[in-house]
Short mmCIF file of C-alpha atoms in Angstrom, two decimals:
data_model
loop_
_atom_site.label_atom_id
_atom_site.label_comp_id
_atom_site.label_asym_id
_atom_site.label_seq_id
_atom_site.Cartn_x
_atom_site.Cartn_y
_atom_site.Cartn_z
CA UNK A 1 27.22 -36.67 16.67
CA UNK A 2 28.74 -33.20 17.11
CA UNK A 3 26.57 -30.41 15.80
CA UNK A 4 29.71 -28.89 14.34
CA UNK A 5 29.39 -31.32 11.46
CA UNK A 6 26.13 -29.64 10.50
CA UNK A 7 27.89 -26.35 9.75
CA UNK A 8 28.47 -25.54 6.08
CA UNK A 9 32.24 -25.53 5.56
CA UNK A 10 34.40 -23.97 2.86
CA UNK A 11 35.79 -26.44 0.35
CA UNK A 12 33.36 -29.20 1.28
CA UNK A 13 31.11 -30.86 -1.30
CA UNK A 14 27.37 -31.32 -0.69
CA UNK A 15 24.43 -33.04 -2.33
CA UNK A 16 23.94 -36.03 -4.55
CA UNK A 17 27.05 -36.82 -6.61
CA UNK A 18 28.89 -34.08 -4.68
CA UNK A 19 27.04 -31.50 -6.74
CA UNK A 20 27.77 -28.38 -4.67
CA UNK A 21 31.16 -27.04 -3.61
CA UNK A 22 30.97 -24.49 -0.76
CA UNK A 23 33.12 -21.39 -1.04
CA UNK A 24 33.68 -18.17 0.89
CA UNK A 25 31.03 -16.45 3.03
CA UNK A 26 28.74 -14.01 1.24
CA UNK A 27 29.25 -11.41 3.99
CA UNK A 28 31.45 -11.16 7.09
CA UNK A 29 28.44 -11.38 9.42
CA UNK A 30 26.90 -14.36 7.62
CA UNK A 31 29.26 -17.26 8.22
CA UNK A 32 26.41 -19.72 7.68
CA UNK A 33 25.72 -18.51 4.12
CA UNK A 34 28.41 -19.21 1.50
CA UNK A 35 28.86 -18.97 -2.22
CA UNK A 36 28.61 -22.33 -3.94
CA UNK A 37 29.27 -23.73 -7.40
CA UNK A 38 27.26 -26.31 -9.26
CA UNK A 39 29.87 -28.89 -10.25
CA UNK A 40 27.73 -30.34 -13.01
CA UNK A 41 29.11 -29.35 -16.38
CA UNK A 42 25.71 -28.66 -17.94
CA UNK A 43 24.63 -25.88 -15.58
CA UNK A 44 25.47 -22.23 -15.09
CA UNK A 45 24.47 -19.46 -12.74
CA UNK A 46 25.28 -18.13 -9.30
CA UNK A 47 24.20 -19.89 -6.13
CA UNK A 48 24.57 -19.75 -2.36
CA UNK A 49 24.35 -22.52 0.22
CA UNK A 50 22.87 -21.82 3.64
CA UNK A 51 23.29 -23.79 6.85
CA UNK A 52 22.25 -23.35 10.47
CA UNK A 53 23.38 -20.11 12.07
CA UNK A 54 24.54 -21.81 15.28
CA UNK A 55 24.85 -25.19 16.96
CA UNK A 56 22.13 -24.49 19.52
CA UNK A 57 19.36 -27.08 19.51
CA UNK A 58 16.58 -24.49 19.07
CA UNK A 59 18.43 -22.87 16.16
CA UNK A 60 18.87 -26.22 14.43
CA UNK A 61 15.20 -27.12 14.90
CA UNK A 62 14.22 -23.72 13.55
CA UNK A 63 16.44 -24.19 10.50
CA UNK A 64 14.93 -27.63 9.83
CA UNK A 65 11.53 -25.88 9.78
CA UNK A 66 12.93 -23.35 7.32
CA UNK A 67 14.24 -26.09 5.02
CA UNK A 68 10.90 -27.93 5.12
CA UNK A 69 8.97 -24.70 4.56
CA UNK A 70 11.15 -23.59 1.66
CA UNK A 71 10.78 -27.02 0.08
CA UNK A 72 7.01 -26.66 0.25
CA UNK A 73 6.97 -23.12 -1.15
CA UNK A 74 9.37 -24.00 -3.95
CA UNK A 75 7.46 -27.19 -4.75
CA UNK A 76 4.30 -25.12 -5.07
CA UNK A 77 6.19 -22.73 -7.37
CA UNK A 78 5.34 -19.79 -5.10
CA UNK A 79 6.19 -16.63 -7.00
CA UNK A 80 7.65 -13.77 -5.00
CA UNK A 81 9.83 -16.08 -2.86
CA UNK A 82 13.50 -16.81 -3.59
CA UNK A 83 13.30 -20.51 -4.55
CA UNK A 84 15.08 -23.47 -3.05
CA UNK A 85 17.20 -25.35 -5.62
CA UNK A 86 18.45 -28.28 -3.55
CA UNK A 87 18.45 -29.24 0.13
CA UNK A 88 19.30 -31.84 2.75
CA UNK A 89 17.90 -32.27 6.26
CA UNK A 90 19.37 -35.41 7.80
CA UNK A 91 21.26 -36.26 10.97
CA UNK A 92 24.55 -35.67 9.15
CA UNK A 93 23.77 -32.74 6.85
CA UNK A 94 21.52 -29.69 7.10
CA UNK A 95 21.55 -27.12 4.30
CA UNK A 96 19.77 -25.75 1.29
CA UNK A 97 20.86 -24.06 -1.94
CA UNK A 98 19.21 -21.04 -3.51
CA UNK A 99 20.07 -18.69 -6.39
CA UNK A 100 22.48 -15.88 -5.65
CA UNK A 101 20.33 -12.79 -6.16
CA UNK A 102 21.00 -9.06 -6.00
CA UNK A 103 19.52 -7.10 -3.13
CA UNK A 104 16.39 -5.17 -4.09
CA UNK A 105 17.87 -1.98 -2.63
CA UNK A 106 20.82 -2.26 -5.03
CA UNK A 107 18.56 -3.02 -7.98
CA UNK A 108 16.39 0.04 -7.26
CA UNK A 109 19.16 2.49 -6.39
CA UNK A 110 18.59 5.57 -8.52
CA UNK A 111 15.37 4.09 -9.96
CA UNK A 112 12.21 6.07 -10.61
CA UNK A 113 9.80 6.22 -7.66
CA UNK A 114 7.21 4.34 -9.74
CA UNK A 115 9.57 1.36 -9.96
CA UNK A 116 9.84 1.26 -6.18
CA UNK A 117 6.05 1.41 -5.82
CA UNK A 118 5.64 -1.41 -8.33
CA UNK A 119 8.16 -3.61 -6.54
CA UNK A 120 6.44 -3.21 -3.17
CA UNK A 121 3.01 -3.81 -4.69
CA UNK A 122 4.41 -7.18 -5.82
CA UNK A 123 5.88 -7.89 -2.37
CA UNK A 124 2.57 -7.02 -0.68
CA UNK A 125 0.83 -9.40 -3.07
CA UNK A 126 3.30 -12.12 -2.05
CA UNK A 127 2.56 -11.53 1.64
CA UNK A 128 -1.18 -11.63 0.94
CA UNK A 129 -0.87 -14.97 -0.83
CA UNK A 130 1.38 -16.46 1.88
CA UNK A 131 -1.08 -15.44 4.60
CA UNK A 132 -4.07 -16.79 2.66
CA UNK A 133 -2.44 -20.17 1.96
CA UNK A 134 -3.94 -23.31 3.51
CA UNK A 135 -0.68 -23.48 5.51
CA UNK A 136 -0.08 -19.76 6.07
CA UNK A 137 3.43 -18.36 6.44
CA UNK A 138 4.39 -15.16 8.25
CA UNK A 139 7.87 -13.84 7.50
CA UNK A 140 8.51 -11.80 10.69
CA UNK A 141 11.90 -10.50 9.50
CA UNK A 142 11.13 -8.12 6.63
CA UNK A 143 13.92 -5.60 6.10
CA UNK A 144 16.06 -4.41 3.16
CA UNK A 145 18.65 -7.16 3.74
CA UNK A 146 16.03 -9.88 3.22
CA UNK A 147 14.44 -8.68 -0.03
CA UNK A 148 16.10 -9.47 -3.34
CA UNK A 149 15.70 -9.10 -7.10
CA UNK A 150 15.43 -12.44 -8.89
CA UNK A 151 14.22 -13.49 -12.31
CA UNK A 152 12.97 -10.03 -13.16
CA UNK A 153 11.08 -9.25 -9.96
CA UNK A 154 11.30 -8.66 -6.19
CA UNK A 155 11.32 -11.68 -3.90
CA UNK A 156 11.28 -12.39 -0.18
CA UNK A 157 14.13 -14.44 1.25
CA UNK A 158 15.60 -15.54 4.59
CA UNK A 159 12.63 -17.20 6.29
CA UNK A 160 14.88 -18.11 9.24
CA UNK A 161 12.52 -16.82 11.92
CA UNK A 162 9.29 -17.21 9.96
CA UNK A 163 6.19 -18.68 11.59
CA UNK A 164 5.16 -21.81 9.67
CA UNK A 165 1.58 -22.90 10.35
CA UNK A 166 2.46 -26.56 9.80
CA UNK A 167 5.41 -26.55 12.23
CA UNK A 168 5.18 -29.08 15.07
CA UNK A 169 6.64 -26.68 17.63
CA UNK A 170 6.76 -22.97 18.39
CA UNK A 171 9.85 -21.45 16.83
CA UNK A 172 9.73 -18.64 19.39
CA UNK A 173 8.51 -18.60 22.95
CA UNK A 174 6.52 -15.85 24.66
CA UNK A 175 8.81 -13.01 25.64
CA UNK A 176 11.48 -13.73 23.01
CA UNK A 177 12.96 -10.77 21.20
CA UNK A 178 12.54 -11.03 17.47
CA UNK A 179 13.51 -9.25 14.28
CA UNK A 180 15.23 -5.96 13.31
CA UNK A 181 14.30 -3.22 15.78
CA UNK A 182 14.11 -0.42 13.17
CA UNK A 183 11.63 -2.37 11.03
CA UNK A 184 9.76 -4.33 13.68
CA UNK A 185 6.17 -3.56 14.68
CA UNK A 186 5.86 -2.32 18.28
CA UNK A 187 3.77 -5.28 19.43
CA UNK A 188 6.22 -7.75 17.87
CA UNK A 189 9.29 -6.62 19.79
CA UNK A 190 8.47 -9.25 22.37
CA UNK A 191 6.66 -12.33 21.15
CA UNK A 192 3.35 -13.14 22.81
CA UNK A 193 0.48 -15.49 22.11
CA UNK A 194 -2.19 -14.24 19.73
CA UNK A 195 0.02 -11.66 18.02
CA UNK A 196 -1.33 -10.60 14.61
CA UNK A 197 1.70 -11.50 12.47
CA UNK A 198 0.18 -10.47 9.11
CA UNK A 199 -0.30 -6.93 10.42
CA UNK A 200 3.20 -6.96 11.94
CA UNK A 201 4.62 -7.94 8.55
CA UNK A 202 2.80 -5.01 6.92
CA UNK A 203 4.40 -2.62 9.41
CA UNK A 204 7.83 -4.01 8.48
CA UNK A 205 7.05 -3.85 4.76
CA UNK A 206 5.96 -0.21 5.01
CA UNK A 207 9.13 0.74 6.89
CA UNK A 208 11.23 -1.13 4.33
CA UNK A 209 9.36 0.65 1.52
CA UNK A 210 10.24 3.99 3.11
CA UNK A 211 13.90 3.04 3.49
CA UNK A 212 14.36 1.83 -0.08
CA UNK A 213 12.36 4.73 -1.57
CA UNK A 214 14.48 7.30 0.28
CA UNK A 215 17.70 8.62 -1.30
CA UNK A 216 20.74 6.62 -0.21
CA UNK A 217 23.17 7.67 2.47
CA UNK A 218 26.76 7.92 1.21
CA UNK A 219 29.62 7.41 3.66
CA UNK A 220 32.97 9.21 3.59
CA UNK A 221 34.41 6.19 1.77
CA UNK A 222 31.73 6.46 -0.92
CA UNK A 223 29.69 3.45 0.25
CA UNK A 224 25.96 3.76 -0.40
CA UNK A 225 23.43 2.40 2.11
CA UNK A 226 19.68 2.61 2.62
CA UNK A 227 18.39 4.91 5.31
CA UNK A 228 17.09 3.78 8.68
CA UNK A 229 13.33 4.45 8.72
CA UNK A 230 11.85 7.03 11.09
CA UNK A 231 10.28 5.82 14.32
CA UNK A 232 6.68 4.80 13.73
CA UNK A 233 4.04 5.72 13.21
CA UNK A 234 5.20 7.78 10.23
CA UNK A 235 2.66 10.59 10.42
CA UNK A 236 1.81 12.59 7.30
CA UNK A 237 2.15 15.76 9.38
CA UNK A 238 5.88 14.99 9.69
CA UNK A 239 6.84 16.58 6.41
CA UNK A 240 10.50 15.60 6.66
CA UNK A 241 9.45 11.95 6.31
CA UNK A 242 6.89 12.42 3.54
CA UNK A 243 7.01 10.47 0.30
CA UNK A 244 6.96 13.91 -1.36
CA UNK A 245 10.72 14.04 -0.94
CA UNK A 246 11.12 10.80 -2.88
CA UNK A 247 8.77 11.44 -5.81
CA UNK A 248 7.16 14.87 -5.62
CA UNK A 249 3.55 15.88 -5.06
CA UNK A 250 2.01 12.73 -6.53
CA UNK A 251 4.15 10.57 -4.23
CA UNK A 252 2.77 12.47 -1.23
CA UNK A 253 -0.59 10.82 -1.94
CA UNK A 254 0.90 7.68 -0.36
CA UNK A 255 1.56 9.41 2.97
CA UNK A 256 -1.86 8.36 4.24
CA UNK A 257 -1.12 4.72 3.42
CA UNK A 258 2.28 4.78 5.15
CA UNK A 259 0.76 6.46 8.20
CA UNK A 260 -1.89 3.75 8.48
CA UNK A 261 0.51 0.89 7.75
CA UNK A 262 2.83 2.06 10.54
CA UNK A 263 0.05 2.74 13.04
CA UNK A 264 0.82 1.78 16.63
CA UNK A 265 -2.29 -0.38 16.90
CA UNK A 266 -2.19 -3.40 14.60
CA UNK A 267 -5.95 -3.33 13.99
CA UNK A 268 -5.61 0.12 12.41
CA UNK A 269 -3.22 -1.12 9.70
CA UNK A 270 -4.32 -2.28 6.25
CA UNK A 271 -4.04 -5.91 5.25
CA UNK A 272 -1.38 -6.98 2.77
CA UNK A 273 -4.05 -7.10 0.04
CA UNK A 274 -5.22 -3.57 0.88
CA UNK A 275 -1.63 -2.31 0.92
CA UNK A 276 -1.09 -3.91 -2.49
CA UNK A 277 -4.30 -2.43 -3.91
CA UNK A 278 -3.39 1.06 -2.69
CA UNK A 279 -0.01 0.90 -4.42
CA UNK A 280 -1.55 -0.45 -7.62
CA UNK A 281 -4.19 2.28 -7.52
CA UNK A 282 -1.42 4.88 -7.17
CA UNK A 283 0.34 3.48 -10.23
CA UNK A 284 -2.92 3.67 -12.20
CA UNK A 285 -3.70 7.21 -11.08
CA UNK A 286 -0.20 8.67 -11.44
CA UNK A 287 1.55 7.18 -14.48
CA UNK A 288 4.84 8.56 -15.72
CA UNK A 289 8.12 9.25 -14.01
CA UNK A 290 8.35 10.64 -10.49
CA UNK A 291 11.81 11.73 -9.47
CA UNK A 292 12.79 13.44 -6.20
CA UNK A 293 12.15 17.19 -6.26
CA UNK A 294 14.86 19.73 -5.58
CA UNK A 295 14.31 20.69 -1.94
CA UNK A 296 14.57 24.37 -1.12
CA UNK A 297 14.12 25.25 2.56
CA UNK A 298 11.50 27.89 3.27
CA UNK A 299 12.30 31.04 5.23
CA UNK A 300 10.67 29.47 8.25
CA UNK A 301 12.94 26.45 7.90
CA UNK A 302 10.02 24.00 7.79
CA UNK A 303 10.50 22.70 4.23
CA UNK A 304 7.73 22.43 1.66
CA UNK A 305 4.21 23.24 2.70
CA UNK A 306 2.32 20.79 0.52
CA UNK A 307 0.09 19.05 3.06
CA UNK A 308 -3.02 20.97 4.01
CA UNK A 309 -2.97 21.84 7.71
CA UNK A 310 -6.37 22.13 9.30
CA UNK A 311 -7.40 21.93 12.93
CA UNK A 312 -10.83 20.44 12.64
CA UNK A 313 -10.86 16.74 11.71
CA UNK A 314 -14.23 16.64 10.01
CA UNK A 315 -13.52 19.84 8.10
CA UNK A 316 -10.26 18.33 6.84
CA UNK A 317 -11.97 15.17 5.61
CA UNK A 318 -14.69 17.18 3.89
CA UNK A 319 -12.09 19.26 2.09
CA UNK A 320 -10.21 16.15 1.04
CA UNK A 321 -13.43 14.58 -0.24
CA UNK A 322 -14.36 17.79 -2.07
CA UNK A 323 -11.01 17.81 -3.85
CA UNK A 324 -11.37 14.19 -4.90
CA UNK A 325 -14.87 14.45 -6.34
CA UNK A 326 -14.10 17.73 -8.13
CA UNK A 327 -11.04 16.26 -9.81
CA UNK A 328 -12.76 12.97 -10.67
CA UNK A 329 -15.72 14.82 -12.18
CA UNK A 330 -13.32 16.69 -14.47
CA UNK A 331 -11.62 13.42 -15.42
CA UNK A 332 -15.06 12.16 -16.49
CA UNK A 333 -16.62 15.14 -18.27
CA UNK A 334 -13.75 17.53 -18.95
CA UNK A 335 -13.33 21.10 -17.69
CA UNK A 336 -16.05 22.25 -15.28
CA UNK A 337 -17.12 25.82 -14.57
CA UNK A 338 -17.30 25.61 -10.77
CA UNK A 339 -19.38 28.36 -9.24
CA UNK A 340 -18.53 30.03 -5.94
CA UNK A 341 -20.77 27.64 -4.03
CA UNK A 342 -18.53 24.61 -4.68
CA UNK A 343 -16.61 24.93 -1.43
CA UNK A 344 -16.74 23.38 2.02
CA UNK A 345 -18.03 26.41 3.90
CA UNK A 346 -20.99 27.08 1.59
CA UNK A 347 -24.37 26.39 3.18
CA UNK A 348 -27.04 26.40 0.46
CA UNK A 349 -30.06 26.37 2.77
CA UNK A 350 -32.79 28.81 1.71
CA UNK A 351 -31.24 29.13 -1.76
CA UNK A 352 -32.64 28.08 -5.10
CA UNK A 353 -31.01 26.77 -8.25
CA UNK A 354 -31.12 28.08 -11.80
CA UNK A 355 -34.56 26.52 -12.33
CA UNK A 356 -36.05 27.89 -9.09
CA UNK A 357 -35.89 24.50 -7.46
CA UNK A 358 -34.44 24.40 -3.94
CA UNK A 359 -30.74 23.65 -3.79
CA UNK A 360 -31.46 20.65 -1.58
CA UNK A 361 -33.25 18.89 -4.44
CA UNK A 362 -30.35 17.11 -6.17
CA UNK A 363 -30.80 13.58 -4.78
CA UNK A 364 -33.77 11.48 -5.84
CA UNK A 365 -35.31 8.13 -4.98
CA UNK A 366 -36.12 5.55 -7.62
CA UNK A 367 -39.51 7.15 -8.23
CA UNK A 368 -37.95 10.54 -8.99
CA UNK A 369 -38.97 12.12 -5.68
CA UNK A 370 -36.44 14.15 -3.79
CA UNK A 371 -35.00 12.42 -0.71
CA UNK A 372 -34.40 14.09 2.62
CA UNK A 373 -33.92 11.47 5.30
CA UNK A 374 -31.39 8.93 4.04
CA UNK A 375 -28.86 11.52 2.94
CA UNK A 376 -29.55 14.26 5.47
CA UNK A 377 -26.32 16.15 6.08
CA UNK A 378 -24.62 14.89 2.93
CA UNK A 379 -21.84 16.76 1.20
CA UNK A 380 -22.85 16.90 -2.48
CA UNK A 381 -21.73 18.46 -5.75
CA UNK A 382 -24.05 18.60 -8.78
CA UNK A 383 -22.87 19.12 -12.35
CA UNK A 384 -25.22 20.13 -15.14
CA UNK A 385 -24.41 20.68 -18.77
CA UNK A 386 -24.91 24.16 -20.17
CA UNK A 387 -27.82 22.84 -22.18
CA UNK A 388 -29.45 22.22 -18.79
CA UNK A 389 -30.69 18.78 -19.80
CA UNK A 390 -28.21 16.51 -18.00
CA UNK A 391 -27.09 16.37 -14.38
CA UNK A 392 -24.44 14.35 -12.54
CA UNK A 393 -24.71 14.23 -8.73
CA UNK A 394 -21.77 13.05 -6.62
CA UNK A 395 -21.44 13.22 -2.86
CA UNK A 396 -21.91 11.43 0.40
CA UNK A 397 -21.97 11.52 4.17
CA UNK A 398 -18.53 12.22 5.61
CA UNK A 399 -17.75 11.31 9.23
CA UNK A 400 -15.00 12.31 11.65
CA UNK A 401 -13.38 8.87 11.35
CA UNK A 402 -12.39 9.57 7.75
CA UNK A 403 -14.93 7.46 5.88
CA UNK A 404 -17.67 8.41 3.44
CA UNK A 405 -20.89 6.76 2.29
CA UNK A 406 -20.63 7.53 -1.42
CA UNK A 407 -23.64 8.39 -3.56
CA UNK A 408 -23.73 8.98 -7.34
CA UNK A 409 -26.69 9.77 -9.60
CA UNK A 410 -27.29 10.61 -13.23
CA UNK A 411 -30.42 12.58 -14.12
CA UNK A 412 -31.92 14.03 -17.30
CA UNK A 413 -34.49 16.76 -17.69
CA UNK A 414 -37.79 15.45 -19.08
CA UNK A 415 -40.85 17.69 -19.50
CA UNK A 416 -39.27 20.36 -17.36
CA UNK A 417 -38.44 18.06 -14.43
CA UNK A 418 -35.39 16.05 -13.51
CA UNK A 419 -35.71 12.29 -14.00
CA UNK A 420 -33.44 9.81 -12.23
CA UNK A 421 -31.88 7.32 -14.67
CA UNK A 422 -29.34 5.58 -12.41
CA UNK A 423 -28.23 5.76 -8.77
CA UNK A 424 -25.43 4.03 -6.92
CA UNK A 425 -24.15 3.89 -3.34
CA UNK A 426 -21.06 2.51 -1.64
CA UNK A 427 -20.78 2.56 2.16
CA UNK A 428 -17.88 3.28 4.50
CA UNK A 429 -15.14 4.09 2.00
CA UNK A 430 -11.94 5.41 3.62
CA UNK A 431 -11.31 8.97 2.49
CA UNK A 432 -7.80 9.57 1.10
CA UNK A 433 -7.39 5.96 0.01
CA UNK A 434 -6.37 5.65 -3.61
CA UNK A 435 -8.64 2.62 -3.94
CA UNK A 436 -11.53 4.87 -2.87
CA UNK A 437 -10.58 7.34 -5.59
CA UNK A 438 -10.74 4.51 -8.12
CA UNK A 439 -14.20 3.52 -6.85
CA UNK A 440 -15.40 7.12 -7.17
CA UNK A 441 -14.03 7.26 -10.71
CA UNK A 442 -15.75 3.99 -11.56
CA UNK A 443 -19.05 5.09 -9.99
CA UNK A 444 -19.05 8.31 -12.03
CA UNK A 445 -18.32 6.39 -15.21
CA UNK A 446 -21.12 3.93 -14.47
CA UNK A 447 -23.56 6.78 -13.83
CA UNK A 448 -22.70 8.55 -17.09
CA UNK A 449 -23.15 5.31 -19.00
CA UNK A 450 -26.89 5.74 -18.39
CA UNK A 451 -27.06 8.81 -20.63
CA UNK A 452 -29.70 8.50 -23.37
CA UNK A 453 -27.34 10.23 -25.81
CA UNK A 454 -23.56 9.61 -25.93
CA UNK A 455 -21.48 11.81 -23.67
CA UNK A 456 -18.03 12.72 -24.92
CA UNK A 457 -15.36 14.19 -22.69
CA UNK A 458 -14.70 17.78 -23.75
CA UNK A 459 -11.16 19.07 -23.22
CA UNK A 460 -11.79 22.50 -24.67
CA UNK A 461 -14.59 24.86 -23.68
CA UNK A 462 -16.08 24.38 -20.24
CA UNK A 463 -19.46 22.87 -21.02
CA UNK A 464 -20.41 21.76 -17.50
CA UNK A 465 -21.37 23.88 -14.49
CA UNK A 466 -20.66 22.61 -10.99
CA UNK A 467 -22.41 23.74 -7.83
CA UNK A 468 -22.73 22.71 -4.20
CA UNK A 469 -25.93 21.04 -3.05
CA UNK A 470 -27.40 20.50 0.38
CA UNK A 471 -29.36 17.42 1.39
CA UNK A 472 -31.57 17.98 4.39
CA UNK A 473 -34.66 19.68 5.71
CA UNK A 474 -35.42 22.89 3.92
CA UNK A 475 -35.53 25.86 6.26
CA UNK A 476 -37.92 28.60 5.14
#
């Protein structure tokens, strides 16, 4: 039988009882995807019918895998994937029908930045579920053209070159070129055995996120298109590519995530679940509308200077951590009267606190004794109320790799001495991750819950004093 008969043809009827009538192509470059009408009188809606892209044997086998895979995903009612409505995979016919959906880029054009973040959090969740399935699926072709808006949410579509775990053959051989070059992870530009496809998909998703979040390009004819993403990795030091331009200062908090997700080495990228959690954390931390700022070039022609530029890596991470714990402490207790010691370059050795106790004496063990060894070299802030009866201690050990071992304590003054009521630790948290900020916020809240009298957040007068502590050997 000629493979030409497998092509979807205009005017031909397909399916049981000649249900589907194929119409014109949906786009000039997609001859294998056509509009179709449901000829049953009791149905309504828009649909498309898709056939094999070419007559080549490998292409046909790949499309049969796609039909089988889409049947399985649709049968399992997999949310986040454009569903299959009807299909046929026989010697004489090879096609499937899906809803006609609007492209996500069109749906989000002119939308608030928060809407874009929410959509990609949903897409990342879809990727996480597909990868965790008993028969995992890796899309391998994520780009704006393959993401749509259907039934009130974003969905993945066009699994034509996906890797199906239950396939009986390799859809691509070692050395094959694969996917859209502007959105494709560096290691995936030539297929090889053992490639980490989940991490490659995250690279593509991050680049697609950048493209759809960015303001559209408008041609001379007035046509609007998404932007081509910058070459990866998208470094946060490259201010012209920062999310700041798409949603202001709050949006710039996602620059760290995009930098990591587009890292050259796949092992440095977050998982789909981590990418999802970071976006959801951002939505929790920065509610409200975030529209693009009006950009005014500086006299030096370098654009906005909103990202702190420091030369020393450890110093930069300490400053970032300091900013996070200061702001989260104020979220918890209200305005804080920070003294001049609450800065990175303050070294409180040989200094004493308000009660003539050494400044290194903020962290305790469970018996109320001051610790020195476990937290030697920690970066710690201590807050005490002006009544000098309550103390919140927040800090940790920061390393040059950008992680922190977090420590939180709540203490109350009993018989002239501080008594430890609760202590918590959390190891190896990535600094600058929004999920880490949420953990810090939660740890502070849990510590304050141990108060013997209710603590209410004060938004008026500054009733807490904050100071820098030092954990380590006291030098006399």
